[in-house]
Tab-separated table of C-alpha atoms in Angstrom:
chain	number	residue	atom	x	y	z
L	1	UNK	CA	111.172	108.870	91.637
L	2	UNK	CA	113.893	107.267	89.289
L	3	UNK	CA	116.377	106.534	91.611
L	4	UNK	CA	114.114	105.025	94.747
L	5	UNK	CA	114.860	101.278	95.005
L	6	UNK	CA	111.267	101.321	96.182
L	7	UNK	CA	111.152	101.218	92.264
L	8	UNK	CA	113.161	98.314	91.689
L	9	UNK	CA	111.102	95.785	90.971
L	10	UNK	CA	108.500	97.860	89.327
L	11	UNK	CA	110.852	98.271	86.740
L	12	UNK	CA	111.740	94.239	86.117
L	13	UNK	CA	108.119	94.150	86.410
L	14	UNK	CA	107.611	96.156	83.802
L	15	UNK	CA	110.463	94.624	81.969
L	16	UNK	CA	109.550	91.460	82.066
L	17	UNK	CA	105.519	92.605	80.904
L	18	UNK	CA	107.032	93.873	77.932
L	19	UNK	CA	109.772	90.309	77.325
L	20	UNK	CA	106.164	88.314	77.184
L	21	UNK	CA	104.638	90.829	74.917
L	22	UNK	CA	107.113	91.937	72.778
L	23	UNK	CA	106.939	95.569	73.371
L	24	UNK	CA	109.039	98.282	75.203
L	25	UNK	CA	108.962	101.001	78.072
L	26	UNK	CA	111.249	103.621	78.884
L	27	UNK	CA	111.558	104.744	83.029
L	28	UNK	CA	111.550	108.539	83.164
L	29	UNK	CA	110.507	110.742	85.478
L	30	UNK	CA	112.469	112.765	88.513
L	31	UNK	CA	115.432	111.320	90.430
L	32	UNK	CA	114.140	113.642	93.352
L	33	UNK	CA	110.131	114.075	93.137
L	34	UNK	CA	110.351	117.107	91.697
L	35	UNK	CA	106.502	117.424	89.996
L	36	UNK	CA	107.452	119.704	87.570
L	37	UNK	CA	110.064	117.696	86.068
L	38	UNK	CA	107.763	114.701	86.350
L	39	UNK	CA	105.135	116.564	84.583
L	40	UNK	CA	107.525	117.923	81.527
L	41	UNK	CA	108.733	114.943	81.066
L	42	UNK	CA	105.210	113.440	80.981
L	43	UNK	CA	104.549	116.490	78.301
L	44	UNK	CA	107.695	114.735	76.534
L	45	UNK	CA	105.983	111.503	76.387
L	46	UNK	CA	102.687	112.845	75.044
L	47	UNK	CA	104.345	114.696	72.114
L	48	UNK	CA	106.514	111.755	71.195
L	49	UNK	CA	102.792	109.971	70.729
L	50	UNK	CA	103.470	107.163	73.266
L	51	UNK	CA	101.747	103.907	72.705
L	52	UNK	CA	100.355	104.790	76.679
L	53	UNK	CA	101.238	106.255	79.820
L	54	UNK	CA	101.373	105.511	83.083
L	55	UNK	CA	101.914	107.867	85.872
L	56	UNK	CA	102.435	108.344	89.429
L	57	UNK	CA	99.626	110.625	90.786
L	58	UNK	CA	101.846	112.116	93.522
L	59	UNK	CA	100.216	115.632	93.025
L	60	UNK	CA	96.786	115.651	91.693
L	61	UNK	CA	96.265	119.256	90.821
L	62	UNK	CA	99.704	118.949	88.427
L	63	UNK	CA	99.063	116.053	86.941
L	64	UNK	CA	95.146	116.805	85.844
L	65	UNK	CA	95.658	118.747	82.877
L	66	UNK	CA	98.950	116.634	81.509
L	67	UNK	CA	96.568	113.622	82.093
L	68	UNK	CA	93.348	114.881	80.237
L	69	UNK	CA	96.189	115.502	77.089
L	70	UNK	CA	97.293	112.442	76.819
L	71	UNK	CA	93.675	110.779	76.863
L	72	UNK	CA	92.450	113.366	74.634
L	73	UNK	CA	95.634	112.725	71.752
L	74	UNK	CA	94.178	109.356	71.644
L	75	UNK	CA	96.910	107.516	74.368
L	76	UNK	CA	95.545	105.353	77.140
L	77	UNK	CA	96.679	106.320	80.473
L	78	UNK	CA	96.821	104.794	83.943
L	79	UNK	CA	98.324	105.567	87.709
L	80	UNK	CA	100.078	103.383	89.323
L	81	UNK	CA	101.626	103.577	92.928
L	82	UNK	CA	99.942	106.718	93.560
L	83	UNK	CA	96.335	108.176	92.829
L	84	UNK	CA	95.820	111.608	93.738
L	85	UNK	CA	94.451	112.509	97.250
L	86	UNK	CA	92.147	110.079	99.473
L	87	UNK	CA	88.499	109.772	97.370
L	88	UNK	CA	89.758	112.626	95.011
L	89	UNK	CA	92.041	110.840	91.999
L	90	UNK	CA	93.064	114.296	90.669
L	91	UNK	CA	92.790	112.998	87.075
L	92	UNK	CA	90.765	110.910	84.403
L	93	UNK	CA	93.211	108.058	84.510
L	94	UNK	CA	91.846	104.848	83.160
L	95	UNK	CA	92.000	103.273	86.003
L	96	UNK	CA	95.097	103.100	88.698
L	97	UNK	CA	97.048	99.824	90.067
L	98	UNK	CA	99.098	99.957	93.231
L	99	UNK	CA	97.802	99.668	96.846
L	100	UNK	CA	95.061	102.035	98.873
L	101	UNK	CA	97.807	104.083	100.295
L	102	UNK	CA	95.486	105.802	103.194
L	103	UNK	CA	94.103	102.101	104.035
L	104	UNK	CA	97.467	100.873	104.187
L	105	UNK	CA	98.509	103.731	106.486
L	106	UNK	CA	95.540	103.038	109.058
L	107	UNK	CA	97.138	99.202	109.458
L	108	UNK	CA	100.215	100.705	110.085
L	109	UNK	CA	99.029	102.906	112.790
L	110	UNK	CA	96.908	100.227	114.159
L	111	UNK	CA	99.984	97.528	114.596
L	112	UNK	CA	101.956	100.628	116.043
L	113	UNK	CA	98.943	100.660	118.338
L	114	UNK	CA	99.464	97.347	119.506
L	115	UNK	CA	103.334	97.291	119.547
L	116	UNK	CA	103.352	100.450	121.885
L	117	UNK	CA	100.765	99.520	124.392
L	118	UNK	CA	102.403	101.712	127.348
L	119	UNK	CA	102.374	104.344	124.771
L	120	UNK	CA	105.295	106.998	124.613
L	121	UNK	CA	106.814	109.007	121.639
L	122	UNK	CA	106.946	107.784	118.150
L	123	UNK	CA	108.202	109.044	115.103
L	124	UNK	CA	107.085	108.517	111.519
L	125	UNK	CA	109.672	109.056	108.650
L	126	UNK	CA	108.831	110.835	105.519
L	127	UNK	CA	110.975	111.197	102.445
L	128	UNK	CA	108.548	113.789	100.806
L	129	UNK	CA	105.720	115.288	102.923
L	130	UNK	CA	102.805	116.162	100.456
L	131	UNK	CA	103.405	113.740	97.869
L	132	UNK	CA	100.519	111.534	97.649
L	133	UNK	CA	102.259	108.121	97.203
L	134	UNK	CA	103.155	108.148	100.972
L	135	UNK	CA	101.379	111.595	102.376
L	136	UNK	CA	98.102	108.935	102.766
L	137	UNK	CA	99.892	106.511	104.458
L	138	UNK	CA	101.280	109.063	107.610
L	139	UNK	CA	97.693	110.979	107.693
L	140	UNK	CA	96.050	106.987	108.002
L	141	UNK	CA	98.591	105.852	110.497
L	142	UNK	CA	98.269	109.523	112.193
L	143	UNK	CA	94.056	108.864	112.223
L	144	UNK	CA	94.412	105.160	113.668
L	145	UNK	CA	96.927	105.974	116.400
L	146	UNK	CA	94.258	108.792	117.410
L	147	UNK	CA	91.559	106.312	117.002
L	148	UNK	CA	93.065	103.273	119.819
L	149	UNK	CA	92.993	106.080	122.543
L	150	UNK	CA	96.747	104.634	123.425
L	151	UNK	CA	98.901	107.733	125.338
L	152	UNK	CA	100.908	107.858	121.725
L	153	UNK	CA	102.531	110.782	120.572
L	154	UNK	CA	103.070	110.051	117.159
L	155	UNK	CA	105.036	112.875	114.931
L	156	UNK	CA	105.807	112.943	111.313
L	157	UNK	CA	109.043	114.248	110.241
L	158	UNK	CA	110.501	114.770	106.397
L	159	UNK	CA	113.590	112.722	106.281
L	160	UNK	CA	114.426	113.276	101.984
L	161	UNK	CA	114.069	111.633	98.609
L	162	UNK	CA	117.578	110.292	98.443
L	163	UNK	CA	118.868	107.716	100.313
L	164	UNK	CA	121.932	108.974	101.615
L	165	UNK	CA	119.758	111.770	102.851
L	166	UNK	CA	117.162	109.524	104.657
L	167	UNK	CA	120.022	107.823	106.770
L	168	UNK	CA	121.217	111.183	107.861
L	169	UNK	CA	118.462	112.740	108.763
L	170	UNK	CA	116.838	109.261	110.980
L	171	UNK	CA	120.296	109.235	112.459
L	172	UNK	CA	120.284	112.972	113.584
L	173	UNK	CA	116.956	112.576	114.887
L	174	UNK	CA	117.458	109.456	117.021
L	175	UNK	CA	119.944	111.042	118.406
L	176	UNK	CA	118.684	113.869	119.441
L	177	UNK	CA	115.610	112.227	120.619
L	178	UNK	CA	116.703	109.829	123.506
L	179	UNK	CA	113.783	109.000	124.918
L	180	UNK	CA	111.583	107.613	121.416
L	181	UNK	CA	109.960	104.490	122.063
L	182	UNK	CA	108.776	103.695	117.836
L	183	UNK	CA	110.434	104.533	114.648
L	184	UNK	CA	108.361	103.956	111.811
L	185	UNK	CA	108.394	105.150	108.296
L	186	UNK	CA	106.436	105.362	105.113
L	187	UNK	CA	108.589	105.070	102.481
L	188	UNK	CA	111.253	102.019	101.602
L	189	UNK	CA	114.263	104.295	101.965
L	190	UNK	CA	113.228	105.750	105.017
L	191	UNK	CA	112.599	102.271	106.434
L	192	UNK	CA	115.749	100.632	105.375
L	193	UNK	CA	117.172	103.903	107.073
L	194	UNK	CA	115.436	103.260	110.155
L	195	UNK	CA	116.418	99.741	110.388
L	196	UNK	CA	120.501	101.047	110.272
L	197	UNK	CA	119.923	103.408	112.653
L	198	UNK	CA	118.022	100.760	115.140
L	199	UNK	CA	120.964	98.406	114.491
L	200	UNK	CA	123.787	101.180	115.105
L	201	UNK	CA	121.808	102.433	118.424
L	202	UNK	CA	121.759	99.024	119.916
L	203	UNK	CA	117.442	100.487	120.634
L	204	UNK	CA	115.920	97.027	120.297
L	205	UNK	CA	118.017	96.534	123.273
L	206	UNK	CA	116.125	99.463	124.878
L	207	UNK	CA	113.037	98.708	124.472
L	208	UNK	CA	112.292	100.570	121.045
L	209	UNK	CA	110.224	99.118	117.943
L	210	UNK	CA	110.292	100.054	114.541
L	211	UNK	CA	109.094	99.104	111.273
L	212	UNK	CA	107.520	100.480	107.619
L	213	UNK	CA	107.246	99.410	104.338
L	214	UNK	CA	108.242	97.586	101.253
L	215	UNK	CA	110.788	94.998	100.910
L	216	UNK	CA	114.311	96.243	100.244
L	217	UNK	CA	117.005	93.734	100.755
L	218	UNK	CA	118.280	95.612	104.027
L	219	UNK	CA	115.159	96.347	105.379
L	220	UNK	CA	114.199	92.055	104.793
L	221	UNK	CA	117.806	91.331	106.324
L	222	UNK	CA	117.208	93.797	109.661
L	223	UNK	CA	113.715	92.009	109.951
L	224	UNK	CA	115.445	88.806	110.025
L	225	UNK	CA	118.348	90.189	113.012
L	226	UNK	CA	115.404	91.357	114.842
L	227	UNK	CA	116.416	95.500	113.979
L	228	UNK	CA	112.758	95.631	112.317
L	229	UNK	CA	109.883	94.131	113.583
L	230	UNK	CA	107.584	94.681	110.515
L	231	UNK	CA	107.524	95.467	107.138
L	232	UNK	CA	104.513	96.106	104.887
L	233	UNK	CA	104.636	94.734	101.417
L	234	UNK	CA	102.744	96.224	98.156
L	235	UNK	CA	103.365	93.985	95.421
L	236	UNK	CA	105.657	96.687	93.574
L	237	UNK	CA	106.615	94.137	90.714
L	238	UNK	CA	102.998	93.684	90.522
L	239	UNK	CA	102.988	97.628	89.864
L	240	UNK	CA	104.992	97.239	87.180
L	241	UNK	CA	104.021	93.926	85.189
L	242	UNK	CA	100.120	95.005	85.512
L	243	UNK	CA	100.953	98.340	84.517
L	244	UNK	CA	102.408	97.549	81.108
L	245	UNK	CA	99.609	94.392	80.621
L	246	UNK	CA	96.525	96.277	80.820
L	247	UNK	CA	98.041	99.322	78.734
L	248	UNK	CA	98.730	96.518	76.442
L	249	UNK	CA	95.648	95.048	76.307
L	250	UNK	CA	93.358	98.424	75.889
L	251	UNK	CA	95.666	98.995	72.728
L	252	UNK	CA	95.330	95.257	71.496
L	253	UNK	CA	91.583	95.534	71.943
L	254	UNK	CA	91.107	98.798	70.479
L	255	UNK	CA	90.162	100.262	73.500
L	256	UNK	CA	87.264	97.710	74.365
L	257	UNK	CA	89.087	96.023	77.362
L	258	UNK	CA	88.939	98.783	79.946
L	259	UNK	CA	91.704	98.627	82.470
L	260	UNK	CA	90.582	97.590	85.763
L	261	UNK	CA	91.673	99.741	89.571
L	262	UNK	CA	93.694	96.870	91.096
L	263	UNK	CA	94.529	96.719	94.813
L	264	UNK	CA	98.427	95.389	95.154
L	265	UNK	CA	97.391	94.786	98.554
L	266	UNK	CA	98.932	94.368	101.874
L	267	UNK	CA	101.397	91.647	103.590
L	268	UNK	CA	103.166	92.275	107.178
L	269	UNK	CA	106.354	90.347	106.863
L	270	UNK	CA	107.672	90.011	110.285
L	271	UNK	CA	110.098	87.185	111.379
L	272	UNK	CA	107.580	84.747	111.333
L	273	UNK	CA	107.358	84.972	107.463
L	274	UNK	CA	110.537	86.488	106.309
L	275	UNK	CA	112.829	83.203	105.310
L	276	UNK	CA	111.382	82.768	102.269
L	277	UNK	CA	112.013	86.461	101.001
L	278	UNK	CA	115.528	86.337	102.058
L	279	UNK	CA	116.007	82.545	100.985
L	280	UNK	CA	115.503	83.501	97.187
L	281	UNK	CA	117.106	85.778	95.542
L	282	UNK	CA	114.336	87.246	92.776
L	283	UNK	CA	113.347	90.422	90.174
L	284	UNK	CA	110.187	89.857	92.454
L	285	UNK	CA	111.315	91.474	95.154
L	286	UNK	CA	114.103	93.474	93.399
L	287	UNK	CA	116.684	91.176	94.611
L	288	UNK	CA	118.304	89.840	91.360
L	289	UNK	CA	118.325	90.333	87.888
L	290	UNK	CA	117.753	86.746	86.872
L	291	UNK	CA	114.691	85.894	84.873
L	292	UNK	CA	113.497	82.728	86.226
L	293	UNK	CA	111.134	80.486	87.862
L	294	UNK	CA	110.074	79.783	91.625
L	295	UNK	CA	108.880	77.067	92.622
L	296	UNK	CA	107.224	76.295	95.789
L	297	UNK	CA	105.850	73.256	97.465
L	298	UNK	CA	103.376	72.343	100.188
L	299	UNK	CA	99.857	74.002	101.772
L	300	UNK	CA	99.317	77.435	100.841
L	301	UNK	CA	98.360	79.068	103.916
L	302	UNK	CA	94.612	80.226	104.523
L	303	UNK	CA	91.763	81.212	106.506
């Protein structure tokens, strides 16, 4: 989705792949996660005779055939942040780079699990039900919550691709639904959204927790005032950077170097570990648009 500032970082990512290399990338696709937009202008890209591709897999029965294209006109072509349904990739991508979306979803429901363990309703926010960058993560939470045997009564509910949209509809449904006990979501603008809403409700105050994923500035800043209790970080830069480097790379090899599935992982950043997130301002984390270097000092934490 072009306008999700999920996507943020991906893009300096990307940007800054291509700075080191000496190449290019253009960010197309749907401002609202409409597939068949996505797809034509994937179809776009293919005629155009694109160095490579990569894709988000967010509906693997549309994106099989404009896949196999691309692959068989001779242009190498990955997924990143999304891959198709759980075991079932959808497509003959090279390879795909961005984080096991169902796994991810399981440790979600499992710390909801352990933050509600009186139990009580919870709610999980979805921008786009179906789409299979975030559909994995609400069906692993959904299977983990069933799995602790806590009295939960977890529900998912669409909350829409925009922003604007995603605040609305959190704030309609927290209040109309007085007696929640979690709000979670899936999504970075749902989350951010949920973190407002938490904030505007006074519900830490009543008891309520709430968290989701990715790393927008708001969401980072409500973990810090305590709005939040968790966030789950991907490595969407990562998404980005890799993305362009291995697509790179297959060309620059003449297709010997096969691009590798890479995990972007999993972090929780709580309020234990959120400083130094909000203490510098990076492209990392899609917080500035300032090339530069971090340093760090001191014992890199471990096992």
């Amino acid at each position: 989705m072009t306008t999700n500032p999920f996507f943020t970082p991906t893009q300096y990512g990307a940007a800054d792949a291509c700075a080191l290399l000496g190449a290019s990338f253009q960010w197309t696709g749907s401002k609202d996660s409409s597939v068949p937009e996505m797809v034509s202008t994937m179809s776009s890209a293919v005629s155009a005779k694109a160095d490579g591709i990569a894709v988000a897999v967010v509906d693997k029965n549309a994106f099989e055939s404009p896949v196999a294209k691309a692959l068989d006109a001779g242009i190498p072509t990955v997924s990143y942040n999304a891959d198709g349904a759980k075991g079932d990739p959808g497509t003959s991508r090279l390879c795909y780079i961005g984080q096991d979306l169902y796994q991810s979803g399981v440790e979600l429901g499992r710390r909801i699990a352990s933050v509600m363990p009186s139990g009580g309703d919870a709610v999980g926010f979805i921008a786009t039900p179906g789409a299979l960058n975030i559909q994995p993560r609400i069906d692993g939470a959904t299977d983990a919550i069933k799995a602790s045997g806590k009295s939960i009564n977890f529900k998912s509910v669409a909350s829409g691709a925009e922003l604007p949209q995603e605040l609305s509809a959190i704030d309609a449904y927290a209040s109309g639904h007085k007696d929640l006990k979690g709000l979670f979501a899936v999504d970075a603008g749902s989350t951010e959204s949920v973190g407002k809403v938490v904030k505007k409700y006074g519900l830490k105050k009543k008891g309520v927790v709430a968290g989701g994923f990715d790393l927008n500035p708001n969401t980072l800043t409500a973990i810090k005032a305590g709005d939040l209790d968790f966030t789950i970080d991907q490595q969407p830069y990562l998404q980005g950077f890799l993305t362009v480097l291995y697509l790179w790379m297959y060309k620059l090899s003449g297709g010997l170097v096969i691009p590798s599935v890479t995990d972007t992982g999993l972090l929780f950043v709580t309020k234990d570990n959120v400083d130094p997130y909000l203490q510098t301002k990076t492209r990392y984390e899609g917080s500035s648009t300032k090339q530069q270097l971090i340093k760090r000092s001191g014992a890199i934490g471990h096992a």
